[in-house]
Coordinates of C-alpha atoms in Angstrom, one line a residue:
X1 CA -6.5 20.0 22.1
X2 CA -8.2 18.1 19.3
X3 CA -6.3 14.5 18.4
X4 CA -3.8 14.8 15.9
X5 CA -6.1 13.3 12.9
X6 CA -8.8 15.7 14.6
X7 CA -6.7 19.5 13.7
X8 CA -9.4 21.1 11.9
X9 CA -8.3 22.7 8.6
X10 CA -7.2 26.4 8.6
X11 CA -6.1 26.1 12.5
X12 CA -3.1 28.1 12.7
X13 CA -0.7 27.0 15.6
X14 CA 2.8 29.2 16.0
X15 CA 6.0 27.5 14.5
X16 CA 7.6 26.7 17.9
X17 CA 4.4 25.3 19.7
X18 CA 4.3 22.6 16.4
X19 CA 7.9 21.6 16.9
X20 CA 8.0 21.6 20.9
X21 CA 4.4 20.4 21.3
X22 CA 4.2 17.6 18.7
X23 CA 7.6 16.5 18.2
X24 CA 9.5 17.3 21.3
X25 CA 6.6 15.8 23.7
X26 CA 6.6 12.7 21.4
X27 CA 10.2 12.3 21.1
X28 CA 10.0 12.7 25.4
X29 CA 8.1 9.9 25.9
X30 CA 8.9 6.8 27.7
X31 CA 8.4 3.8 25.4
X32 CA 9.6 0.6 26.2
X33 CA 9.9 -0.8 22.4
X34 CA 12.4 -0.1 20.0
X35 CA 14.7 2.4 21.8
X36 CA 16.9 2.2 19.0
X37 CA 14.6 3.9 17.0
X38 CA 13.8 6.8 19.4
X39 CA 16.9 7.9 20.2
X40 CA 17.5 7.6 16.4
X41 CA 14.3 10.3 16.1
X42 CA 15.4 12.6 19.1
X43 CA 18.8 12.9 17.5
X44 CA 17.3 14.2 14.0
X45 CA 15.1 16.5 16.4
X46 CA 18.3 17.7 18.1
X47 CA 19.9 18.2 14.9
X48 CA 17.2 20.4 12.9
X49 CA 18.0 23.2 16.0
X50 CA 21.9 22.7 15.7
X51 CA 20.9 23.0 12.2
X52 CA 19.0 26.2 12.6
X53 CA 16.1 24.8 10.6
X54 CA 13.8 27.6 9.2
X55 CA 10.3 28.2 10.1
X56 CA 8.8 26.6 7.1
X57 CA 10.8 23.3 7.5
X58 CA 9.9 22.8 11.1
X59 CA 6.3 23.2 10.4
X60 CA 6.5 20.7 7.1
X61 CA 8.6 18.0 9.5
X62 CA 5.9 18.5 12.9
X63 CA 2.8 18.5 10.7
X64 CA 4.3 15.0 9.0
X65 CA 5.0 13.5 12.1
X66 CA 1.8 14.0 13.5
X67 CA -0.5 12.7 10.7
X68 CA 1.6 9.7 10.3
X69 CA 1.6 9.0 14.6
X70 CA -2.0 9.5 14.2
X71 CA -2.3 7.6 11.0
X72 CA -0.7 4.9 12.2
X73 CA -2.2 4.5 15.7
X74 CA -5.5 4.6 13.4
X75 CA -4.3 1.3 11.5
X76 CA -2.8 -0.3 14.3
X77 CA -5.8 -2.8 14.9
X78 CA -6.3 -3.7 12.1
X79 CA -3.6 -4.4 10.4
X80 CA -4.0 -8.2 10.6
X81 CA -7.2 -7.3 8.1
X82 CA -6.7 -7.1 4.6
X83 CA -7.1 -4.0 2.6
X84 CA -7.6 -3.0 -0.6
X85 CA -7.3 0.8 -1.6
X86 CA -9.8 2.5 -4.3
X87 CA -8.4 4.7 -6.6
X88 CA -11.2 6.6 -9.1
X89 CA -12.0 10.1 -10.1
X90 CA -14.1 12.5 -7.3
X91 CA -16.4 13.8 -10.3
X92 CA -18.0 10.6 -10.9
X93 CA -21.7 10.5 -10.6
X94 CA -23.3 7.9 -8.9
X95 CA -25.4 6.8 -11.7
X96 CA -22.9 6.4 -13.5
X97 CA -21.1 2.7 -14.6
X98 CA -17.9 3.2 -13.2
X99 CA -19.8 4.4 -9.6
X100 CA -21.5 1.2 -9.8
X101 CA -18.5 -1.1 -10.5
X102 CA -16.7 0.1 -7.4
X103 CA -19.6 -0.4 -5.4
X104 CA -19.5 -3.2 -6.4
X105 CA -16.4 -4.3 -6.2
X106 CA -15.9 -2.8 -2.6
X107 CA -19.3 -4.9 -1.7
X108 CA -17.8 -8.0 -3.1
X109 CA -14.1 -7.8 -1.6
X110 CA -16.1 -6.6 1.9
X111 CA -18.0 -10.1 1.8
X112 CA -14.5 -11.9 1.5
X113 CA -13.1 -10.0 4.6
X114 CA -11.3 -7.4 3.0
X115 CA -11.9 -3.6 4.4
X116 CA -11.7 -0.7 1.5
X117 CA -9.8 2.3 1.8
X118 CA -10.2 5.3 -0.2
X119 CA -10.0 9.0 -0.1
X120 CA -12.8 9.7 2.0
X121 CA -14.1 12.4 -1.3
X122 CA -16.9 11.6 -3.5
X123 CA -17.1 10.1 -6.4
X124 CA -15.6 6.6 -6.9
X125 CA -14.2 7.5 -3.1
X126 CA -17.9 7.6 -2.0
X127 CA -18.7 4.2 -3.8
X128 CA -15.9 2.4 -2.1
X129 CA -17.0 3.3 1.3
X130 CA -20.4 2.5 0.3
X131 CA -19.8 -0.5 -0.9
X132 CA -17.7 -1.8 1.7
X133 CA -19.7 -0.7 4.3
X134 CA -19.2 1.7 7.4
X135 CA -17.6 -1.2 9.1
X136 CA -15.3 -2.1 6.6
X137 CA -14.4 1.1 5.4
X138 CA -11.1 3.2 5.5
X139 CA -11.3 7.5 4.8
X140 CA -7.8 9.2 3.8
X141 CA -9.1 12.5 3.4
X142 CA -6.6 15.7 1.7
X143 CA -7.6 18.6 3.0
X144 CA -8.5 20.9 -0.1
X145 CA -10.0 24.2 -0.4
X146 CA -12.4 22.4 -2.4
X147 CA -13.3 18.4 -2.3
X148 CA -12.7 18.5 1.6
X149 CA -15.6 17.1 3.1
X150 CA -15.5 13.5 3.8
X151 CA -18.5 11.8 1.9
X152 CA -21.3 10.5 3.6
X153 CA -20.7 6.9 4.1
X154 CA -17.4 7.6 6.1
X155 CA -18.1 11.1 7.8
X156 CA -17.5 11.2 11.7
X157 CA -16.2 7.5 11.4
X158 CA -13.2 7.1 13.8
X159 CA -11.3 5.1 10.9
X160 CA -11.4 8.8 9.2
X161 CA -8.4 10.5 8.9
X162 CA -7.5 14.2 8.1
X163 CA -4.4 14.7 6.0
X164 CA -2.8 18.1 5.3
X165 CA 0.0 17.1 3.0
X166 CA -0.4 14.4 -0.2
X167 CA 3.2 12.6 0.7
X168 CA 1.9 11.8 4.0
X169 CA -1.6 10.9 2.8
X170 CA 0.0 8.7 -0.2
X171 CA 2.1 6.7 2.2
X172 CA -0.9 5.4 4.1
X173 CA -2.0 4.1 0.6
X174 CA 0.6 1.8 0.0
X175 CA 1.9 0.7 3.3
X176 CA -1.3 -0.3 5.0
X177 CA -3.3 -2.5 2.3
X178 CA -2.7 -5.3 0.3
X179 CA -3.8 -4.8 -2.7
X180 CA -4.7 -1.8 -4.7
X181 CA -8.1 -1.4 -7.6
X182 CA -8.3 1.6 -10.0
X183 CA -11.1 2.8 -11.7
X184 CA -11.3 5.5 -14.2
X185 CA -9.8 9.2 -12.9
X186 CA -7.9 12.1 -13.3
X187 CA -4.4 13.4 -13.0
X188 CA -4.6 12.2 -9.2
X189 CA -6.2 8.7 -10.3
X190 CA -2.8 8.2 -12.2
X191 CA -0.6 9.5 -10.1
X192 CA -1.4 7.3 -7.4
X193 CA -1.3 4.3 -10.3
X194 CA 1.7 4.6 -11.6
X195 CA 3.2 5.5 -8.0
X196 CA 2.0 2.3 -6.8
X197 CA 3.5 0.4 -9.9
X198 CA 6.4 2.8 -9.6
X199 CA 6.8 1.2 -5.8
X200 CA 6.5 -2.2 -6.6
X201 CA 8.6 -2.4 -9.6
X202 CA 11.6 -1.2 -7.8
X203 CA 11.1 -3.0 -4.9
X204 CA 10.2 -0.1 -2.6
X205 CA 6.9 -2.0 -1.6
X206 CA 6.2 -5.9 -1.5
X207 CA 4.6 -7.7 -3.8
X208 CA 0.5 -6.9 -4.6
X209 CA -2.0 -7.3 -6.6
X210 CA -2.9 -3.6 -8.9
X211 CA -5.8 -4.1 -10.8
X212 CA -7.4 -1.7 -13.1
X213 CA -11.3 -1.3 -13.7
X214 CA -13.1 -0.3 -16.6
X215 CA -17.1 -0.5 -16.2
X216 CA -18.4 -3.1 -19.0
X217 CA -17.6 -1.9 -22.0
X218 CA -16.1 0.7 -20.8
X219 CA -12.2 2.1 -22.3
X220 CA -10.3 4.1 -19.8
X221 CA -8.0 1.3 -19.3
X222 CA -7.7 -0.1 -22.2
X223 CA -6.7 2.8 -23.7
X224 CA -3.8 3.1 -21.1
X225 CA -2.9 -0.7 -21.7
X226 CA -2.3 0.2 -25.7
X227 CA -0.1 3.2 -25.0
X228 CA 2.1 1.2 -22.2
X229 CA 2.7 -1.3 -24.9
X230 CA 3.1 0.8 -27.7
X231 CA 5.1 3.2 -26.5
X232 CA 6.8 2.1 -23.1
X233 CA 7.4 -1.1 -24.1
X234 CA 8.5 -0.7 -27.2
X235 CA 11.5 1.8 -26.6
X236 CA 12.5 -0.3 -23.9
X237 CA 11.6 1.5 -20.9
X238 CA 9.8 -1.3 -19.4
X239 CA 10.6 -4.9 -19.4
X240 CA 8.1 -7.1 -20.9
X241 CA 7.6 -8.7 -17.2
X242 CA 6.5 -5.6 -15.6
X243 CA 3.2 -5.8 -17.5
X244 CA 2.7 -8.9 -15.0
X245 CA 2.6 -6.7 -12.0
X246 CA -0.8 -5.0 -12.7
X247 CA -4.1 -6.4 -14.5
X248 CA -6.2 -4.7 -16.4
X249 CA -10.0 -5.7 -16.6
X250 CA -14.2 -4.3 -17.2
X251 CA -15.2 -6.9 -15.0
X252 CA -15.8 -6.6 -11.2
X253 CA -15.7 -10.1 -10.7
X254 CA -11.8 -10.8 -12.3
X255 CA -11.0 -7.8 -10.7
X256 CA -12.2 -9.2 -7.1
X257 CA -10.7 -12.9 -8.5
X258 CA -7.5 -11.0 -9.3
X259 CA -7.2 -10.1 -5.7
X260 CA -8.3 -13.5 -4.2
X261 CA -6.4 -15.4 -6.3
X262 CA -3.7 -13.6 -5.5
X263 CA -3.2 -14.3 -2.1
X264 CA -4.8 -18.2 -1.9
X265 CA -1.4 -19.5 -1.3
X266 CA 1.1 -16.7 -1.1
X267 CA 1.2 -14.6 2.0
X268 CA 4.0 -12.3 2.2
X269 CA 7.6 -11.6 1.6
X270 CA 10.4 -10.3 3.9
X271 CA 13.9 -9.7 3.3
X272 CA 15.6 -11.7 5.9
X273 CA 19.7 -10.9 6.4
X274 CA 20.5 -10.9 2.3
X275 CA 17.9 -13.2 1.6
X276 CA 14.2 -13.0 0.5
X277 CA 11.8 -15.2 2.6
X278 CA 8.2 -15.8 0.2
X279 CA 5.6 -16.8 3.0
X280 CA 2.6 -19.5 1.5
X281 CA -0.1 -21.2 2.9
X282 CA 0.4 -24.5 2.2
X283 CA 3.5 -26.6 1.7
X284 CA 5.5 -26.3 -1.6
X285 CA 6.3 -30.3 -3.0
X286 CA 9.1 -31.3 -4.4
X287 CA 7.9 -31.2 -7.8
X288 CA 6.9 -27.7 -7.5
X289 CA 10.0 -26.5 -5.7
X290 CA 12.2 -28.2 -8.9
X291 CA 10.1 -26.6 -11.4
X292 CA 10.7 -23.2 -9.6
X293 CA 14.2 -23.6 -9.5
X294 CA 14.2 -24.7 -13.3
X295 CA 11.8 -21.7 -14.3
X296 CA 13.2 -19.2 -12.2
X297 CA 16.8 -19.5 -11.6
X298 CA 17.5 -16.6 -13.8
X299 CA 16.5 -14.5 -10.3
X300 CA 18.9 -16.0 -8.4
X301 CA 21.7 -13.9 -7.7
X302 CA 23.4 -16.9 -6.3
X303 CA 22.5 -20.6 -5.0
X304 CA 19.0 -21.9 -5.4
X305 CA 15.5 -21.5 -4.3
X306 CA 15.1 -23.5 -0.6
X307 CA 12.3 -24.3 1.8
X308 CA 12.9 -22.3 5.0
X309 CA 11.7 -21.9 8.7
X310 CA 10.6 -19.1 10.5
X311 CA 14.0 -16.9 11.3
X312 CA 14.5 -15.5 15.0
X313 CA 14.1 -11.7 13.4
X314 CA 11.1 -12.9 12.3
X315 CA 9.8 -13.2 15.8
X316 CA 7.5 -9.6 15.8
X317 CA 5.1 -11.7 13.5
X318 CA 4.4 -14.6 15.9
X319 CA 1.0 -15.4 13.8
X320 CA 3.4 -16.3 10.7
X321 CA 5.9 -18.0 12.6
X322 CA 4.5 -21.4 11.4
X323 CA 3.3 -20.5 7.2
X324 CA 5.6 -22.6 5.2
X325 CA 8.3 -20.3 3.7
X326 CA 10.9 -20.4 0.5
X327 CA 13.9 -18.5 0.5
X328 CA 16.3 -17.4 -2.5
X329 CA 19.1 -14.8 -2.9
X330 CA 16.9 -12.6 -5.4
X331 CA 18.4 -10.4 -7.5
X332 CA 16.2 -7.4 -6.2
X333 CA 15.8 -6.5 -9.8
X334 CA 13.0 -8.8 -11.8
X335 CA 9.9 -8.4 -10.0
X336 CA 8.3 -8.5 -12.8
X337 CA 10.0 -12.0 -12.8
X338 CA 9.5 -12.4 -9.0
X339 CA 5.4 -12.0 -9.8
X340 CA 5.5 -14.9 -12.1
X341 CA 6.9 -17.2 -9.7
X342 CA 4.3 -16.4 -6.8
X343 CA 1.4 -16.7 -9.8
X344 CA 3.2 -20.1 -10.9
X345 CA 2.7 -20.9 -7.1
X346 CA -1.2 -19.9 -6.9
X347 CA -1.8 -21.5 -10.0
X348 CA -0.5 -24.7 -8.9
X349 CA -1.9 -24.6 -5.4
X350 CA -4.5 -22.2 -5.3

């Protein structure tokens, strides 16, 4: 039998082999890591037969667990490479602007290390992959009755991956890359946008840069920016911060800065115990540290922001375990505000 990312679409496969093949054999398995966490999936298993779990279900939870195994084994070595997903419409033309503008931003964030992922379709999907190169390129691809064939600069790549469900698909979007670019699109364009915000905002995903492309001259975007502010803003649905966690720009070059900037002296974030640990690359002064503490203490639930070392639960990210580190007792609320204060950082230090 084909890998799980290799089921080609329209293979049928009775309800009980999915659940006893694909979940029970995994859930079998010796591992030696993270028992915790496998006895915690063989009891769910256990429980969907004591629950008498339909058909339907069964199929929706085996078909899950086996793209996101597969998925995931997929990412694995690479996840100390940066990534940037491509977000665009798959009716794009390649003559057209915005084609070029994600080729050329995939090209340009390719030549700073960074691999692309898209959805493997054409359209802007196809001019992130070729931009980025076959090398340096990621394919998410939804199995549609239409749109289903992977384009031609990611076809028969083993970084492709076949996705029946979007929830599954989606997931792989946000968790595995760093940073997210949007050019012009359609009701799936957006969706995956204001997901991705949606994420962030709420906390529900770390800190990243979302940047949004118009072509030079182009609108798409701007249009969008006027109607956030005009209409979300002003009842009050957003907070005048939150239009700090996304940028909006028509040129390739601040949208590739946007990303780099981003990350020239942050790093990453991890909630350690109750507080959050901010990663940098270089050493925060004492000047710096007072100013954040004076600018920022309004995200402090309690105490102050504090240098930090690596923590002992830190210890499955032994390649971190020496980035300097600040720690606070955030609110978990302004991350709007929380996105200001790792900008104030880069713009001092970066």
């Amino acid at each position: 039998m084909a890998d799980d990312g290799e089921l080609a679409w329209g293979t049928r496969r009775s309800e009980t082999d999915v659940f006893t093949d694909d979940v029970g054999d995994f859930l079998a398995c010796e591992l030696p890591d993270h028992p915790d966490l496998i006895d915690d999936l063989r009891e769910v298993a256990g429980k969907f037969a004591a629950d008498n779990a339909t058909r339907g279900d069964l199929k929706i939870v085996a078909r899950a667990m086996r793209e996101l195994r597969y998925a995931f084994k997929v990412f694995k070595p690479y996840r100390l490479c940066r990534k940037v997903s491509v977000f665009g419409s798959a009716r794009t033309p390649a003559d057209d602007p915005e084609y070029q503008a994600a080729v050329a931003f995939s090209r340009a964030m390719a030549e700073s290390g960074w691999m692309s992922v898209t959805g493997a379709g054409p359209g802007i999907m196809a001019a992130g992959n070729k931009g980025a190169g076959r090398d340096m390129a990621f394919g998410l691809n939804i199995m549609l009755p239409f749109e289903a064939a992977a384009n031609e600069f990611i076809a028969d790549d083993p970084k492709l991956i076949h996705f029946k469900y979007f929830f599954t698909r989606k997931l792989l979007f946000v968790k595995e890359v760093h940073a997210i670019a949007v050019f012009a699109g359609g009701f799936g364009t957006l969706d995956e946008l204001f997901e991705a915000l949606t994420l962030v905002q709420t906390g529900k995903r770390d800190l990243m840069p979302i940047v949004c492309v118009d072509a030079p001259g182009q609108t798409f975007f701007g249009g969008m920016q006027r109607f956030i502010k005009e209409e979300l803003l002003a009842r009050g649905t957003i907070s005048p911060e939150d239009l700090d966690l996304y940028r909006v720009t028509d040129s390739v070059d601040e949208a590739v800065g946007e990303v780099l900037h981003f990350y020239s002296v942050y790093h990453s974030m991890r909630y350690v115990r109750d507080r959050l640990v901010l990663r940098f690359c270089a050493e925060i002064g004492d000047d710096l540290l007072s100013r954040l503490n004076d600018e920022f203490a309004d995200i402090c639930a309690k105490g102050s922001i504090e240098r930090a070392t690596a923590d002992p639960v830190e210890q499955d990210d032994p390649h971190l375990a020496d980035l300097p580190r600040l720690a606070l007792h955030f609110d978990r609320q302004q991350i709007g505000r929380l996105r200001q204060l790792v900008d104030a950082v880069n713009d001092e230090l970066g």
